[in-house]
mmCIF file with all atom_site columns, C-alpha atoms in Angstrom:
data_model
loop_
_atom_site.group_PDB
_atom_site.id
_atom_site.type_symbol
_atom_site.label_atom_id
_atom_site.label_alt_id
_atom_site.label_comp_id
_atom_site.label_asym_id
_atom_site.label_entity_id
_atom_site.label_seq_id
_atom_site.pdbx_PDB_ins_code
_atom_site.Cartn_x
_atom_site.Cartn_y
_atom_site.Cartn_z
_atom_site.occupancy
_atom_site.B_iso_or_equiv
_atom_site.pdbx_formal_charge
_atom_site.auth_seq_id
_atom_site.auth_comp_id
_atom_site.auth_asym_id
_atom_site.auth_atom_id
_atom_site.pdbx_PDB_model_num
ATOM 1   C CA . UNK A 1 1   ? 0.000   0.000  0.000  1.00 47.00 ? 57  UNK A CA 1
ATOM 2   C CA . UNK A 1 2   ? 1.378   3.412  -0.850 1.00 56.00 ? 58  UNK A CA 1
ATOM 3   C CA . UNK A 1 3   ? 2.253   5.690  2.054  1.00 54.00 ? 59  UNK A CA 1
ATOM 4   C CA . UNK A 1 4   ? -0.386  8.289  1.115  1.00 51.00 ? 60  UNK A CA 1
ATOM 5   C CA . UNK A 1 5   ? -3.169  5.671  0.901  1.00 47.00 ? 61  UNK A CA 1
ATOM 6   C CA . UNK A 1 6   ? -2.080  4.167  4.202  1.00 43.00 ? 62  UNK A CA 1
ATOM 7   C CA . UNK A 1 7   ? -2.218  7.586  5.883  1.00 42.00 ? 63  UNK A CA 1
ATOM 8   C CA . UNK A 1 8   ? -5.734  8.172  4.521  1.00 42.00 ? 64  UNK A CA 1
ATOM 9   C CA . UNK A 1 9   ? -6.870  4.826  5.943  1.00 39.00 ? 65  UNK A CA 1
ATOM 10  C CA . UNK A 1 10  ? -5.355  5.725  9.316  1.00 39.00 ? 66  UNK A CA 1
ATOM 11  C CA . UNK A 1 11  ? -7.040  9.142  9.285  1.00 40.00 ? 67  UNK A CA 1
ATOM 12  C CA . UNK A 1 12  ? -10.447 7.577  8.608  1.00 37.00 ? 68  UNK A CA 1
ATOM 13  C CA . UNK A 1 13  ? -9.901  4.897  11.252 1.00 39.00 ? 69  UNK A CA 1
ATOM 14  C CA . UNK A 1 14  ? -8.860  7.336  13.967 1.00 41.00 ? 70  UNK A CA 1
ATOM 15  C CA . UNK A 1 15  ? -11.353 10.119 13.138 1.00 42.00 ? 71  UNK A CA 1
ATOM 16  C CA . UNK A 1 16  ? -13.746 10.584 16.040 1.00 43.00 ? 72  UNK A CA 1
ATOM 17  C CA . UNK A 1 17  ? -11.825 8.305  18.394 1.00 39.00 ? 73  UNK A CA 1
ATOM 18  C CA . UNK A 1 18  ? -9.961  8.887  21.593 1.00 41.00 ? 74  UNK A CA 1
ATOM 19  C CA . UNK A 1 19  ? -8.046  6.777  24.060 1.00 41.00 ? 75  UNK A CA 1
ATOM 20  C CA . UNK A 1 20  ? -10.423 5.045  26.394 1.00 40.00 ? 76  UNK A CA 1
ATOM 21  C CA . UNK A 1 21  ? -9.898  5.622  30.130 1.00 43.00 ? 77  UNK A CA 1
ATOM 22  C CA . UNK A 1 22  ? -7.400  3.208  31.612 1.00 44.00 ? 78  UNK A CA 1
ATOM 23  C CA . UNK A 1 23  ? -5.755  1.858  28.532 1.00 43.00 ? 79  UNK A CA 1
ATOM 24  C CA . UNK A 1 24  ? -4.954  1.584  24.907 1.00 46.00 ? 80  UNK A CA 1
ATOM 25  C CA . UNK A 1 25  ? -8.424  0.606  23.728 1.00 47.00 ? 81  UNK A CA 1
ATOM 26  C CA . UNK A 1 26  ? -10.261 3.099  21.592 1.00 52.00 ? 82  UNK A CA 1
ATOM 27  C CA . UNK A 1 27  ? -13.721 4.552  22.139 1.00 54.00 ? 83  UNK A CA 1
ATOM 28  C CA . UNK A 1 28  ? -15.822 6.574  19.716 1.00 67.00 ? 84  UNK A CA 1
ATOM 29  C CA . UNK A 1 29  ? -16.446 10.122 20.873 1.00 87.00 ? 85  UNK A CA 1
ATOM 30  C CA . UNK A 1 30  ? -20.019 11.309 21.199 1.00 93.00 ? 86  UNK A CA 1
ATOM 31  C CA . UNK A 1 31  ? -20.923 14.472 19.283 1.00 96.00 ? 87  UNK A CA 1
ATOM 32  C CA . UNK A 1 32  ? -21.618 17.407 21.599 1.00 97.00 ? 88  UNK A CA 1
ATOM 33  C CA . UNK A 1 33  ? -24.771 19.465 21.068 1.00 98.00 ? 89  UNK A CA 1
ATOM 34  C CA . UNK A 1 34  ? -24.910 22.850 22.777 1.00 98.00 ? 90  UNK A CA 1
ATOM 35  C CA . UNK A 1 35  ? -28.546 23.792 23.469 1.00 98.00 ? 91  UNK A CA 1
ATOM 36  C CA . UNK A 1 36  ? -30.201 27.083 24.465 1.00 98.00 ? 92  UNK A CA 1
ATOM 37  C CA . UNK A 1 37  ? -33.680 26.588 25.934 1.00 95.00 ? 93  UNK A CA 1
ATOM 38  C CA . UNK A 1 38  ? -36.271 27.795 28.409 1.00 89.00 ? 94  UNK A CA 1
ATOM 39  C CA . UNK A 1 39  ? -35.559 26.399 31.902 1.00 89.00 ? 95  UNK A CA 1
ATOM 40  C CA . UNK A 1 40  ? -39.235 25.572 32.510 1.00 89.00 ? 96  UNK A CA 1
ATOM 41  C CA . UNK A 1 41  ? -39.997 23.897 29.180 1.00 89.00 ? 97  UNK A CA 1
ATOM 42  C CA . UNK A 1 42  ? -40.700 20.193 29.555 1.00 91.00 ? 98  UNK A CA 1
ATOM 43  C CA . UNK A 1 43  ? -40.529 19.430 25.851 1.00 93.00 ? 99  UNK A CA 1
ATOM 44  C CA . UNK A 1 44  ? -37.035 20.967 25.668 1.00 94.00 ? 100 UNK A CA 1
ATOM 45  C CA . UNK A 1 45  ? -35.898 18.684 28.503 1.00 95.00 ? 101 UNK A CA 1
ATOM 46  C CA . UNK A 1 46  ? -37.439 15.701 26.711 1.00 96.00 ? 102 UNK A CA 1
ATOM 47  C CA . UNK A 1 47  ? -35.666 16.602 23.444 1.00 97.00 ? 103 UNK A CA 1
ATOM 48  C CA . UNK A 1 48  ? -32.334 16.853 25.284 1.00 97.00 ? 104 UNK A CA 1
ATOM 49  C CA . UNK A 1 49  ? -32.979 13.387 26.768 1.00 97.00 ? 105 UNK A CA 1
ATOM 50  C CA . UNK A 1 50  ? -33.806 12.079 23.261 1.00 98.00 ? 106 UNK A CA 1
ATOM 51  C CA . UNK A 1 51  ? -30.432 13.349 22.029 1.00 98.00 ? 107 UNK A CA 1
ATOM 52  C CA . UNK A 1 52  ? -28.565 11.838 24.984 1.00 98.00 ? 108 UNK A CA 1
ATOM 53  C CA . UNK A 1 53  ? -30.338 8.504  24.524 1.00 97.00 ? 109 UNK A CA 1
ATOM 54  C CA . UNK A 1 54  ? -29.354 8.617  20.835 1.00 97.00 ? 110 UNK A CA 1
ATOM 55  C CA . UNK A 1 55  ? -25.621 8.998  21.405 1.00 97.00 ? 111 UNK A CA 1
ATOM 56  C CA . UNK A 1 56  ? -25.084 12.733 21.825 1.00 98.00 ? 112 UNK A CA 1
ATOM 57  C CA . UNK A 1 57  ? -23.595 14.610 24.758 1.00 98.00 ? 113 UNK A CA 1
ATOM 58  C CA . UNK A 1 58  ? -25.554 17.785 25.512 1.00 98.00 ? 114 UNK A CA 1
ATOM 59  C CA . UNK A 1 59  ? -24.542 21.032 27.171 1.00 97.00 ? 115 UNK A CA 1
ATOM 60  C CA . UNK A 1 60  ? -27.733 22.935 27.986 1.00 97.00 ? 116 UNK A CA 1
ATOM 61  C CA . UNK A 1 61  ? -28.154 26.646 28.758 1.00 97.00 ? 117 UNK A CA 1
ATOM 62  C CA . UNK A 1 62  ? -31.423 27.740 30.359 1.00 95.00 ? 118 UNK A CA 1
ATOM 63  C CA . UNK A 1 63  ? -31.590 31.005 28.413 1.00 94.00 ? 119 UNK A CA 1
ATOM 64  C CA . UNK A 1 64  ? -30.494 32.618 25.168 1.00 94.00 ? 120 UNK A CA 1
ATOM 65  C CA . UNK A 1 65  ? -32.597 30.704 22.661 1.00 94.00 ? 121 UNK A CA 1
ATOM 66  C CA . UNK A 1 66  ? -33.611 33.728 20.566 1.00 95.00 ? 122 UNK A CA 1
ATOM 67  C CA . UNK A 1 67  ? -30.101 35.190 20.605 1.00 96.00 ? 123 UNK A CA 1
ATOM 68  C CA . UNK A 1 68  ? -28.539 31.846 19.663 1.00 97.00 ? 124 UNK A CA 1
ATOM 69  C CA . UNK A 1 69  ? -31.028 31.371 16.812 1.00 97.00 ? 125 UNK A CA 1
ATOM 70  C CA . UNK A 1 70  ? -30.120 34.765 15.323 1.00 97.00 ? 126 UNK A CA 1
ATOM 71  C CA . UNK A 1 71  ? -26.382 34.283 15.878 1.00 97.00 ? 127 UNK A CA 1
ATOM 72  C CA . UNK A 1 72  ? -26.421 30.879 14.188 1.00 98.00 ? 128 UNK A CA 1
ATOM 73  C CA . UNK A 1 73  ? -28.352 32.161 11.145 1.00 97.00 ? 129 UNK A CA 1
ATOM 74  C CA . UNK A 1 74  ? -31.728 30.473 11.580 1.00 97.00 ? 130 UNK A CA 1
ATOM 75  C CA . UNK A 1 75  ? -34.516 32.742 10.245 1.00 97.00 ? 131 UNK A CA 1
ATOM 76  C CA . UNK A 1 76  ? -36.977 33.788 12.978 1.00 96.00 ? 132 UNK A CA 1
ATOM 77  C CA . UNK A 1 77  ? -39.899 32.344 10.980 1.00 96.00 ? 133 UNK A CA 1
ATOM 78  C CA . UNK A 1 78  ? -38.399 28.854 11.541 1.00 97.00 ? 134 UNK A CA 1
ATOM 79  C CA . UNK A 1 79  ? -38.155 29.359 15.292 1.00 94.00 ? 135 UNK A CA 1
ATOM 80  C CA . UNK A 1 80  ? -39.111 26.920 17.989 1.00 94.00 ? 136 UNK A CA 1
ATOM 81  C CA . UNK A 1 81  ? -38.581 26.634 21.733 1.00 93.00 ? 137 UNK A CA 1
ATOM 82  C CA . UNK A 1 82  ? -34.908 25.621 21.680 1.00 96.00 ? 138 UNK A CA 1
ATOM 83  C CA . UNK A 1 83  ? -31.845 26.076 19.493 1.00 98.00 ? 139 UNK A CA 1
ATOM 84  C CA . UNK A 1 84  ? -28.793 23.858 19.289 1.00 98.00 ? 140 UNK A CA 1
ATOM 85  C CA . UNK A 1 85  ? -25.397 23.791 17.666 1.00 98.00 ? 141 UNK A CA 1
ATOM 86  C CA . UNK A 1 86  ? -23.399 20.703 16.724 1.00 98.00 ? 142 UNK A CA 1
ATOM 87  C CA . UNK A 1 87  ? -20.508 20.140 14.370 1.00 98.00 ? 143 UNK A CA 1
ATOM 88  C CA . UNK A 1 88  ? -20.730 23.668 12.967 1.00 97.00 ? 144 UNK A CA 1
ATOM 89  C CA . UNK A 1 89  ? -24.459 23.389 12.244 1.00 98.00 ? 145 UNK A CA 1
ATOM 90  C CA . UNK A 1 90  ? -27.513 24.979 13.861 1.00 98.00 ? 146 UNK A CA 1
ATOM 91  C CA . UNK A 1 91  ? -30.384 22.749 14.989 1.00 98.00 ? 147 UNK A CA 1
ATOM 92  C CA . UNK A 1 92  ? -33.699 24.508 15.594 1.00 98.00 ? 148 UNK A CA 1
ATOM 93  C CA . UNK A 1 93  ? -36.612 22.836 17.312 1.00 97.00 ? 149 UNK A CA 1
ATOM 94  C CA . UNK A 1 94  ? -37.619 19.197 17.647 1.00 98.00 ? 150 UNK A CA 1
ATOM 95  C CA . UNK A 1 95  ? -35.249 17.689 15.072 1.00 98.00 ? 151 UNK A CA 1
ATOM 96  C CA . UNK A 1 96  ? -34.924 13.893 15.415 1.00 98.00 ? 152 UNK A CA 1
ATOM 97  C CA . UNK A 1 97  ? -31.473 12.664 16.424 1.00 98.00 ? 153 UNK A CA 1
ATOM 98  C CA . UNK A 1 98  ? -31.210 10.428 13.367 1.00 98.00 ? 154 UNK A CA 1
ATOM 99  C CA . UNK A 1 99  ? -31.556 13.490 11.114 1.00 98.00 ? 155 UNK A CA 1
ATOM 100 C CA . UNK A 1 100 ? -28.788 15.271 13.028 1.00 98.00 ? 156 UNK A CA 1
ATOM 101 C CA . UNK A 1 101 ? -26.620 12.168 12.610 1.00 98.00 ? 157 UNK A CA 1
ATOM 102 C CA . UNK A 1 102 ? -27.338 12.180 8.876  1.00 98.00 ? 158 UNK A CA 1
ATOM 103 C CA . UNK A 1 103 ? -26.499 15.898 8.683  1.00 98.00 ? 159 UNK A CA 1
ATOM 104 C CA . UNK A 1 104 ? -23.146 15.279 10.373 1.00 98.00 ? 160 UNK A CA 1
ATOM 105 C CA . UNK A 1 105 ? -22.399 12.374 8.034  1.00 98.00 ? 161 UNK A CA 1
ATOM 106 C CA . UNK A 1 106 ? -23.401 14.073 4.773  1.00 98.00 ? 162 UNK A CA 1
ATOM 107 C CA . UNK A 1 107 ? -22.014 17.533 5.732  1.00 98.00 ? 163 UNK A CA 1
ATOM 108 C CA . UNK A 1 108 ? -24.064 19.622 3.236  1.00 98.00 ? 164 UNK A CA 1
ATOM 109 C CA . UNK A 1 109 ? -23.266 23.282 2.696  1.00 97.00 ? 165 UNK A CA 1
ATOM 110 C CA . UNK A 1 110 ? -25.981 24.683 4.962  1.00 98.00 ? 166 UNK A CA 1
ATOM 111 C CA . UNK A 1 111 ? -26.736 26.589 8.151  1.00 98.00 ? 167 UNK A CA 1
ATOM 112 C CA . UNK A 1 112 ? -28.423 23.529 9.676  1.00 98.00 ? 168 UNK A CA 1
ATOM 113 C CA . UNK A 1 113 ? -31.772 21.852 10.299 1.00 98.00 ? 169 UNK A CA 1
ATOM 114 C CA . UNK A 1 114 ? -35.084 23.167 11.609 1.00 98.00 ? 170 UNK A CA 1
ATOM 115 C CA . UNK A 1 115 ? -38.444 21.799 12.678 1.00 98.00 ? 171 UNK A CA 1
ATOM 116 C CA . UNK A 1 116 ? -40.558 24.955 12.963 1.00 96.00 ? 172 UNK A CA 1
ATOM 117 C CA . UNK A 1 117 ? -43.163 25.241 15.724 1.00 92.00 ? 173 UNK A CA 1
ATOM 118 C CA . UNK A 1 118 ? -43.718 22.231 17.948 1.00 94.00 ? 174 UNK A CA 1
ATOM 119 C CA . UNK A 1 119 ? -45.309 19.324 16.036 1.00 96.00 ? 175 UNK A CA 1
ATOM 120 C CA . UNK A 1 120 ? -46.860 16.658 18.244 1.00 96.00 ? 176 UNK A CA 1
ATOM 121 C CA . UNK A 1 121 ? -45.098 13.333 17.769 1.00 95.00 ? 177 UNK A CA 1
ATOM 122 C CA . UNK A 1 122 ? -41.677 14.846 17.143 1.00 97.00 ? 178 UNK A CA 1
ATOM 123 C CA . UNK A 1 123 ? -38.930 14.071 19.710 1.00 97.00 ? 179 UNK A CA 1
ATOM 124 C CA . UNK A 1 124 ? -39.737 15.933 22.923 1.00 96.00 ? 180 UNK A CA 1
ATOM 125 C CA . UNK A 1 125 ? -43.344 16.368 21.837 1.00 96.00 ? 181 UNK A CA 1
ATOM 126 C CA . UNK A 1 126 ? -44.106 12.666 22.056 1.00 94.00 ? 182 UNK A CA 1
ATOM 127 C CA . UNK A 1 127 ? -44.814 12.176 25.761 1.00 90.00 ? 183 UNK A CA 1
ATOM 128 C CA . UNK A 1 128 ? -47.761 10.396 27.347 1.00 92.00 ? 184 UNK A CA 1
ATOM 129 C CA . UNK A 1 129 ? -49.680 13.677 27.627 1.00 92.00 ? 185 UNK A CA 1
ATOM 130 C CA . UNK A 1 130 ? -50.142 13.608 23.809 1.00 92.00 ? 186 UNK A CA 1
ATOM 131 C CA . UNK A 1 131 ? -51.495 10.068 23.738 1.00 91.00 ? 187 UNK A CA 1
ATOM 132 C CA . UNK A 1 132 ? -50.659 8.333  20.494 1.00 89.00 ? 188 UNK A CA 1
ATOM 133 C CA . UNK A 1 133 ? -51.168 11.488 18.419 1.00 93.00 ? 189 UNK A CA 1
ATOM 134 C CA . UNK A 1 134 ? -48.545 12.188 15.764 1.00 94.00 ? 190 UNK A CA 1
ATOM 135 C CA . UNK A 1 135 ? -48.748 15.156 13.431 1.00 96.00 ? 191 UNK A CA 1
ATOM 136 C CA . UNK A 1 136 ? -47.044 15.116 10.041 1.00 96.00 ? 192 UNK A CA 1
ATOM 137 C CA . UNK A 1 137 ? -44.026 17.439 9.867  1.00 97.00 ? 193 UNK A CA 1
ATOM 138 C CA . UNK A 1 138 ? -40.928 18.228 7.831  1.00 98.00 ? 194 UNK A CA 1
ATOM 139 C CA . UNK A 1 139 ? -37.336 18.589 8.912  1.00 98.00 ? 195 UNK A CA 1
ATOM 140 C CA . UNK A 1 140 ? -36.009 21.485 6.849  1.00 98.00 ? 196 UNK A CA 1
ATOM 141 C CA . UNK A 1 141 ? -32.465 21.986 5.611  1.00 98.00 ? 197 UNK A CA 1
ATOM 142 C CA . UNK A 1 142 ? -31.727 25.679 6.129  1.00 98.00 ? 198 UNK A CA 1
ATOM 143 C CA . UNK A 1 143 ? -29.452 26.891 3.369  1.00 98.00 ? 199 UNK A CA 1
ATOM 144 C CA . UNK A 1 144 ? -26.838 29.622 3.653  1.00 97.00 ? 200 UNK A CA 1
ATOM 145 C CA . UNK A 1 145 ? -29.101 32.100 1.810  1.00 96.00 ? 201 UNK A CA 1
ATOM 146 C CA . UNK A 1 146 ? -31.949 31.437 4.290  1.00 95.00 ? 202 UNK A CA 1
ATOM 147 C CA . UNK A 1 147 ? -34.014 29.346 1.912  1.00 97.00 ? 203 UNK A CA 1
ATOM 148 C CA . UNK A 1 148 ? -35.069 25.834 2.875  1.00 98.00 ? 204 UNK A CA 1
ATOM 149 C CA . UNK A 1 149 ? -35.618 22.430 1.354  1.00 98.00 ? 205 UNK A CA 1
ATOM 150 C CA . UNK A 1 150 ? -37.119 19.302 2.858  1.00 98.00 ? 206 UNK A CA 1
ATOM 151 C CA . UNK A 1 151 ? -34.425 17.157 4.463  1.00 98.00 ? 207 UNK A CA 1
ATOM 152 C CA . UNK A 1 152 ? -36.861 14.510 5.772  1.00 98.00 ? 208 UNK A CA 1
ATOM 153 C CA . UNK A 1 153 ? -40.654 14.246 5.963  1.00 98.00 ? 209 UNK A CA 1
ATOM 154 C CA . UNK A 1 154 ? -42.505 12.420 8.721  1.00 97.00 ? 210 UNK A CA 1
ATOM 155 C CA . UNK A 1 155 ? -46.078 11.292 8.202  1.00 94.00 ? 211 UNK A CA 1
ATOM 156 C CA . UNK A 1 156 ? -48.621 11.216 10.962 1.00 89.00 ? 212 UNK A CA 1
ATOM 157 C CA . UNK A 1 157 ? -47.971 7.464  11.212 1.00 79.00 ? 213 UNK A CA 1
ATOM 158 C CA . UNK A 1 158 ? -44.146 7.499  11.275 1.00 65.00 ? 214 UNK A CA 1
ATOM 159 C CA . UNK A 1 159 ? -41.971 7.070  14.308 1.00 51.00 ? 215 UNK A CA 1
ATOM 160 C CA . UNK A 1 160 ? -39.157 9.405  15.292 1.00 55.00 ? 216 UNK A CA 1
ATOM 161 C CA . UNK A 1 161 ? -37.846 7.165  18.061 1.00 49.00 ? 217 UNK A CA 1
ATOM 162 C CA . UNK A 1 162 ? -34.171 7.456  17.196 1.00 44.00 ? 218 UNK A CA 1
#
């Protein structure tokens, strides 16, 4: 194998890894999502738990949602009750973890993802209080110019469990 090819293989193998505590074994690092939310919002807490359960580490701030949204380039019309940032992307609202994982894998040229408003059945809006109700909703890819396209659509029958 040529030296350059070997180095590329090593770079791919070691990307996103770190030494595990206590030895030479390797462990995959968990992406860190920084979240700005209302301290009294139950659905925000549930969305954070959804992210943690799906393999993300979360640093939550109990204020600054509107400021973070503007700073990260999410148009106000796409706003929701919490704003996040991960891997250089903004995440607005109740975006499913699997869509964030896809975003981080595909790395499109974009500001980030948004689920405007608070659709019932989306992560964080899927608690027992809502029964089995699930509203259809779209996860939007927010482009650099502020326009959007559909990144993923969820029907009223689909699950957003991961």
